[in-house]
Short mmCIF file of C-alpha atoms in Angstrom, two decimals:
data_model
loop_
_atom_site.label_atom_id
_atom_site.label_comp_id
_atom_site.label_asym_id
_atom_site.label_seq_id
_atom_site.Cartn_x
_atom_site.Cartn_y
_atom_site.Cartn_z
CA UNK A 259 -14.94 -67.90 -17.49
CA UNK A 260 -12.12 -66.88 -19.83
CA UNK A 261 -8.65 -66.00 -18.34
CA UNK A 262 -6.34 -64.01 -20.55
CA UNK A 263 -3.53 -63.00 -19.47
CA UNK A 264 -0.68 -61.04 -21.36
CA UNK A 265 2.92 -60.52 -21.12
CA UNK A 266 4.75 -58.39 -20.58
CA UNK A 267 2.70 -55.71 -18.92
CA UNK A 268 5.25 -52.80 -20.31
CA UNK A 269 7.41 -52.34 -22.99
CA UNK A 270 9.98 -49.77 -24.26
CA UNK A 271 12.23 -50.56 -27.02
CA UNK A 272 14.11 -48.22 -29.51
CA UNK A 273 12.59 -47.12 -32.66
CA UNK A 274 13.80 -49.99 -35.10
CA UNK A 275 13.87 -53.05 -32.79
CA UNK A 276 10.95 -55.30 -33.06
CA UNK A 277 8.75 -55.96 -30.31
CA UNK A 278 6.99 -59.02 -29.18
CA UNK A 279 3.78 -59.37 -26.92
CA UNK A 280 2.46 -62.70 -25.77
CA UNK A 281 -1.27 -63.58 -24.84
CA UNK A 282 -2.19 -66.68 -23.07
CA UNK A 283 -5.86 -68.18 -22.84
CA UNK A 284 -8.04 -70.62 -21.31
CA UNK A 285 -10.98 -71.48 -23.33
CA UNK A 286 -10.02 -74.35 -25.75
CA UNK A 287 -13.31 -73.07 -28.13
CA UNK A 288 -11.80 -70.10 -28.99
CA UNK A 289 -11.17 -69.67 -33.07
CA UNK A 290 -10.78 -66.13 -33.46
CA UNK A 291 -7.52 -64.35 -32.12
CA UNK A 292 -7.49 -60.73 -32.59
CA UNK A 293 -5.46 -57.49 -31.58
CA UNK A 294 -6.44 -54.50 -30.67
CA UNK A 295 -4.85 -51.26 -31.02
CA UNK A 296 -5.76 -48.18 -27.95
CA UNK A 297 -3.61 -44.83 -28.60
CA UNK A 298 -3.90 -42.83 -25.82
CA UNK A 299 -7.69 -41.17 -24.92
CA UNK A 300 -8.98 -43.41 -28.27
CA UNK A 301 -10.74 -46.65 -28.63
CA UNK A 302 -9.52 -50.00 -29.34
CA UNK A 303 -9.36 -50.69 -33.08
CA UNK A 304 -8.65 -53.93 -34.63
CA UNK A 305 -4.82 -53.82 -36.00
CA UNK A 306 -4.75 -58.22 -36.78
CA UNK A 307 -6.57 -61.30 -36.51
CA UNK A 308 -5.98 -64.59 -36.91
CA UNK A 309 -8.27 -67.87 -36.75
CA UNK A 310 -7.51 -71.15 -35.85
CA UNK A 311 -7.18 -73.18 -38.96
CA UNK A 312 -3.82 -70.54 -40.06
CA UNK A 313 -0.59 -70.74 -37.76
CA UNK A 314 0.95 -67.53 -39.10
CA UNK A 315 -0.39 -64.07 -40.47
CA UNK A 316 1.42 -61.28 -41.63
CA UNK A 317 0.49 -57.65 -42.33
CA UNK A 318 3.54 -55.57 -43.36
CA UNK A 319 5.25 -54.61 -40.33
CA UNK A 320 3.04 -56.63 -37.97
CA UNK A 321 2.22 -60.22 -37.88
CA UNK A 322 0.39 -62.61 -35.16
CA UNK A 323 1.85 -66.21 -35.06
CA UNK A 324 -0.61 -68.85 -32.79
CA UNK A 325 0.18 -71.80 -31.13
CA UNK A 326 -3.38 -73.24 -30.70
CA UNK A 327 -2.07 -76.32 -28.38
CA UNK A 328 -0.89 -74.61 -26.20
CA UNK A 329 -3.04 -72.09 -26.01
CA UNK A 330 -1.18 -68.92 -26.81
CA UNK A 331 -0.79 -66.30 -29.71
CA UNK A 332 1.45 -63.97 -30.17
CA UNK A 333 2.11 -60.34 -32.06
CA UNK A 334 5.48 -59.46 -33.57
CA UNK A 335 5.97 -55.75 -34.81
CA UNK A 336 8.92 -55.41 -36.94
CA UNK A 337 10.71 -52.28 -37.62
CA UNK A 338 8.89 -50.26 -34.30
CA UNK A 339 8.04 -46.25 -34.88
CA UNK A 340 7.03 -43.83 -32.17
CA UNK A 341 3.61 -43.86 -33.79
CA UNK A 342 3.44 -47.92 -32.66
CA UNK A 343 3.36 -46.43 -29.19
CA UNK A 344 -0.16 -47.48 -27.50
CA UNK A 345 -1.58 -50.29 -25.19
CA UNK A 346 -2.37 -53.39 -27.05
CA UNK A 347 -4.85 -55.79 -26.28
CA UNK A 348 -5.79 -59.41 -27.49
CA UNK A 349 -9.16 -60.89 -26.89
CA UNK A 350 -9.47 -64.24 -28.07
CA UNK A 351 -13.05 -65.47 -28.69
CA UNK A 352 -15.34 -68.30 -30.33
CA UNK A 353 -17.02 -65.71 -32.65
CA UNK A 354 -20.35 -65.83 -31.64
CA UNK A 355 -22.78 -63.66 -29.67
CA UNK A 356 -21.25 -64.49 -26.08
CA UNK A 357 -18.81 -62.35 -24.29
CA UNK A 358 -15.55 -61.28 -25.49
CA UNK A 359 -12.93 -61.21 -22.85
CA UNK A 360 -9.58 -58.64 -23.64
CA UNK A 361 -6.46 -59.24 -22.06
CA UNK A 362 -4.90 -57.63 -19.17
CA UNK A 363 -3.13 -55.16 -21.72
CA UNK A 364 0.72 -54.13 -22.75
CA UNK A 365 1.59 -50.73 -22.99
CA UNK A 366 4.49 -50.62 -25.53
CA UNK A 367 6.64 -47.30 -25.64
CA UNK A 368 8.59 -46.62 -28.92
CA UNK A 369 11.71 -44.51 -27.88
CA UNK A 370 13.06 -42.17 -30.61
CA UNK B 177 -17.09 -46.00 -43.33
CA UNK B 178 -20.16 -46.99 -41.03
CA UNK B 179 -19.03 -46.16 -37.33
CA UNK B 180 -20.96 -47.06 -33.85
CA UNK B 181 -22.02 -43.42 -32.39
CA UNK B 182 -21.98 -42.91 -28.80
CA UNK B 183 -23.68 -39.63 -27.05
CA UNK B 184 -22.71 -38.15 -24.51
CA UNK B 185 -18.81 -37.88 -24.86
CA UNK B 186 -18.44 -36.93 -21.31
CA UNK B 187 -21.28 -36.57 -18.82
CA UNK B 188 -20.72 -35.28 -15.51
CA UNK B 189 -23.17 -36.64 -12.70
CA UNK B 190 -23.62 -36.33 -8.67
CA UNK B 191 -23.45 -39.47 -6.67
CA UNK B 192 -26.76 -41.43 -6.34
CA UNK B 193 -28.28 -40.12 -9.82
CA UNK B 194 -29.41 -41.76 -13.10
CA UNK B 195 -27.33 -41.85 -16.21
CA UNK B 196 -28.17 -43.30 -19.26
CA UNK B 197 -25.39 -44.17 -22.25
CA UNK B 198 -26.75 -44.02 -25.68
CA UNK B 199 -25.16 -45.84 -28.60
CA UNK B 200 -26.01 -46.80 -32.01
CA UNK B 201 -24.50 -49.65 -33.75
CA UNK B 202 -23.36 -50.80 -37.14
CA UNK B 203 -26.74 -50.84 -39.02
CA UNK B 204 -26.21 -54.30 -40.64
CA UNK B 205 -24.69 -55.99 -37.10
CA UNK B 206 -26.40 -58.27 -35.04
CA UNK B 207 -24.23 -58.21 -31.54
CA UNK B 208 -23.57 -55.46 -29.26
CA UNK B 209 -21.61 -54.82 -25.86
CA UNK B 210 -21.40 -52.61 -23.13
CA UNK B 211 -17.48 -52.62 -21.72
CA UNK B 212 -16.29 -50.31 -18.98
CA UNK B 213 -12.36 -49.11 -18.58
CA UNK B 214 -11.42 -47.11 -15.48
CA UNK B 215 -8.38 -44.99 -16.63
CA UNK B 216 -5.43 -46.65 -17.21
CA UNK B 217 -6.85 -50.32 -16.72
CA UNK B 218 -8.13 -53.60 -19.40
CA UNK B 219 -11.37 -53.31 -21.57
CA UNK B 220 -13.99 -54.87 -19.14
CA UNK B 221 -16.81 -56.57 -20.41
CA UNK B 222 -20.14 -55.60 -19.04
CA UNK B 223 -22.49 -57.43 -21.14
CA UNK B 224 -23.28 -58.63 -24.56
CA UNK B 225 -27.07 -58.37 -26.25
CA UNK B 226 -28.68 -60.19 -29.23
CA UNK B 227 -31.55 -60.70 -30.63
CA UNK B 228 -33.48 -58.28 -28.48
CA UNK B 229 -31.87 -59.79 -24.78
CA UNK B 230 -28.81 -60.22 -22.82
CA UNK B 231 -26.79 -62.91 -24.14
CA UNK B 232 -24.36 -63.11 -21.48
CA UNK B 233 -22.76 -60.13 -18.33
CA UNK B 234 -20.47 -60.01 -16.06
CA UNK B 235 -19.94 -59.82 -12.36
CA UNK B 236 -20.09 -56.31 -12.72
CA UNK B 237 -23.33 -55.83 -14.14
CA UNK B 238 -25.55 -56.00 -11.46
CA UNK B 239 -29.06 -54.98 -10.55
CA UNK B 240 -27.75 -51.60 -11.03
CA UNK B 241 -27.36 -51.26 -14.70
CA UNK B 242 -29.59 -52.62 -17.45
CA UNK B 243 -29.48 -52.51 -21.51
CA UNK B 244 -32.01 -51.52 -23.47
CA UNK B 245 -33.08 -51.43 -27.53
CA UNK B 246 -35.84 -49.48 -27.67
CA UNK B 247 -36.32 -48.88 -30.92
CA UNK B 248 -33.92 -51.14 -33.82
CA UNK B 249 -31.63 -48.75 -33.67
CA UNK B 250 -30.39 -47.22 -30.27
CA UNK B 251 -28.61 -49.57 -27.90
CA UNK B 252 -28.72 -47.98 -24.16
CA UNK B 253 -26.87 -48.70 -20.85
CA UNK B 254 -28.44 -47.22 -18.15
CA UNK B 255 -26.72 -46.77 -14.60
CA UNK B 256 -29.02 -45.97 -11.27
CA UNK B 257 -27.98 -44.79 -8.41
CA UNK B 258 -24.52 -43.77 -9.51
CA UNK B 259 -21.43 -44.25 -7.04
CA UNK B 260 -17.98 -42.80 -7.39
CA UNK B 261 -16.27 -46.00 -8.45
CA UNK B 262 -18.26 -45.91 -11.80
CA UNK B 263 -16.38 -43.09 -13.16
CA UNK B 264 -14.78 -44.56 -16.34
CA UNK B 265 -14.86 -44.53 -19.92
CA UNK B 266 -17.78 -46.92 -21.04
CA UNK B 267 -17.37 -48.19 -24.82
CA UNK B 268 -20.31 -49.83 -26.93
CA UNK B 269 -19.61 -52.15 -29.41
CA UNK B 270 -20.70 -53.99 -32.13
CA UNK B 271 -20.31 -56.98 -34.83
CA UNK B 272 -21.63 -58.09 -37.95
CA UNK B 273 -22.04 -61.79 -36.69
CA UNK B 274 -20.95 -63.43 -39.87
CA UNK B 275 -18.66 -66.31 -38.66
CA UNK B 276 -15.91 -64.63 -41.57
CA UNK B 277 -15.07 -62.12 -38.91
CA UNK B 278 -15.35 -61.72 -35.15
CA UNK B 279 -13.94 -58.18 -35.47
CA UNK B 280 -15.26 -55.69 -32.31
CA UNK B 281 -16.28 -51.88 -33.69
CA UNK B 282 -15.88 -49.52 -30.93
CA UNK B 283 -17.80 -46.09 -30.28
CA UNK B 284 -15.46 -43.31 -29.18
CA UNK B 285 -17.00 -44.35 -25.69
CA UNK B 286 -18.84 -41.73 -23.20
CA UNK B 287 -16.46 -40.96 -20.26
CA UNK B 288 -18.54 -40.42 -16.61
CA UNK B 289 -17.29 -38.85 -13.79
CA UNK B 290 -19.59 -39.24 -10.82
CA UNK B 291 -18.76 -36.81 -8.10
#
């Protein structure tokens, strides 16, 4: 099955750096490479996707950059704000009906 | 904004009973999952459902839990025989299906403690 793995596993920076959160896969079918937002005692909520035909995608303060040969994606937050402080998870996929595996999970800490 | 629903929030349950989840999906979506998280761990998948059957489950979803749509609308996970380590916060989702997004719609989830 699908491995996906993330790093790192924790994260604290200071309100204003940017922070950077890497997610590794296995299954070369995947086309759709999402992230997912959890605040604390909430569900996960989409915050960016990208599919496999774009490199790059930005959204304001956020943006997810892939690297499809090597089978890795990554999502850059610019600008961090206590409020940016939640686990994030990325669960690439093929975008059909069969399962979708999330990631292992970063918990990212915004200090003030 | 159309949500997925999920009843109970929290249900509270002795070791060794019945529980059934109830969710209700995105009216207009075509795939929906069961996933489990034990506090503080990943989103596991349980199982994903289409077109009236199990498309695909996990290790985890043994002869212990089944899925059910009984009636178009209502999208249930039932769990027999409970045992302690199934406390967690189970999370049905949904999605539309189109291939212009592969977005997951989370429920609020129902959290179970089994005592």
């Amino acid at each position: 099955g699908e491995n996906v793995e993330q790093h790192p596993s924790t994260l604290s920076v200071q309100e204003g750096d940017s922070a950077v959160i890497k997610c590794t896969y296995s299954d070369s079918a995947s086309n759709y490479f999402p992230w997912y937002k959890q605040e604390l005692g909430k569900r996960p909520q989409l915050i960016i996707d990208i599919r496999s035909n774009v490199g790059e995608k930005k959204d304001q303060r956020i943006a997810v950059t892939l690297n499809k040969t090597a089978k890795h994606f990554s999502l850059h937050i610019t600008e961090t704000q206590p409020e940016d402080s939640a686990v994030y998870f990325c669960a690439p996929n093929s975008g059909g009906y069969q399962k979708v595996t999330f990631g292992t999970g970063t918990k990212l800490q915004v200090i003030p | 904004e159309p949500e997925v629903t999920q009843t109970p929030s929290h249900q509270v349950t002795q070791m060794g009973q019945e529980v059934i989840l109830r969710c209700v999906p995105i009216s207009n979506h075509l795939y929906f999952y069961w996933y489990r998280q034990i506090l503080g761990q990943k989103v596991e998948f349980l199982v994903s459902f289409y077109n009236n059957e199990i498309s695909e489950k996990s290790e985890i979803f043994d002869d212990q839990f089944s899925v059910e749509r009984p009636d178009g609308s209502n999208f249930t996970l039932k769990i027999r025989s409970t045992k302690l380590e199934d406390s967690a916060m189970y999370f049905c989702a949904s999605r539309i299906g189109t291939l212009n997004t592969g977005e997951l719609f989370f429920g609020e989830g129902s959290r179970l403690t089994v005592l």
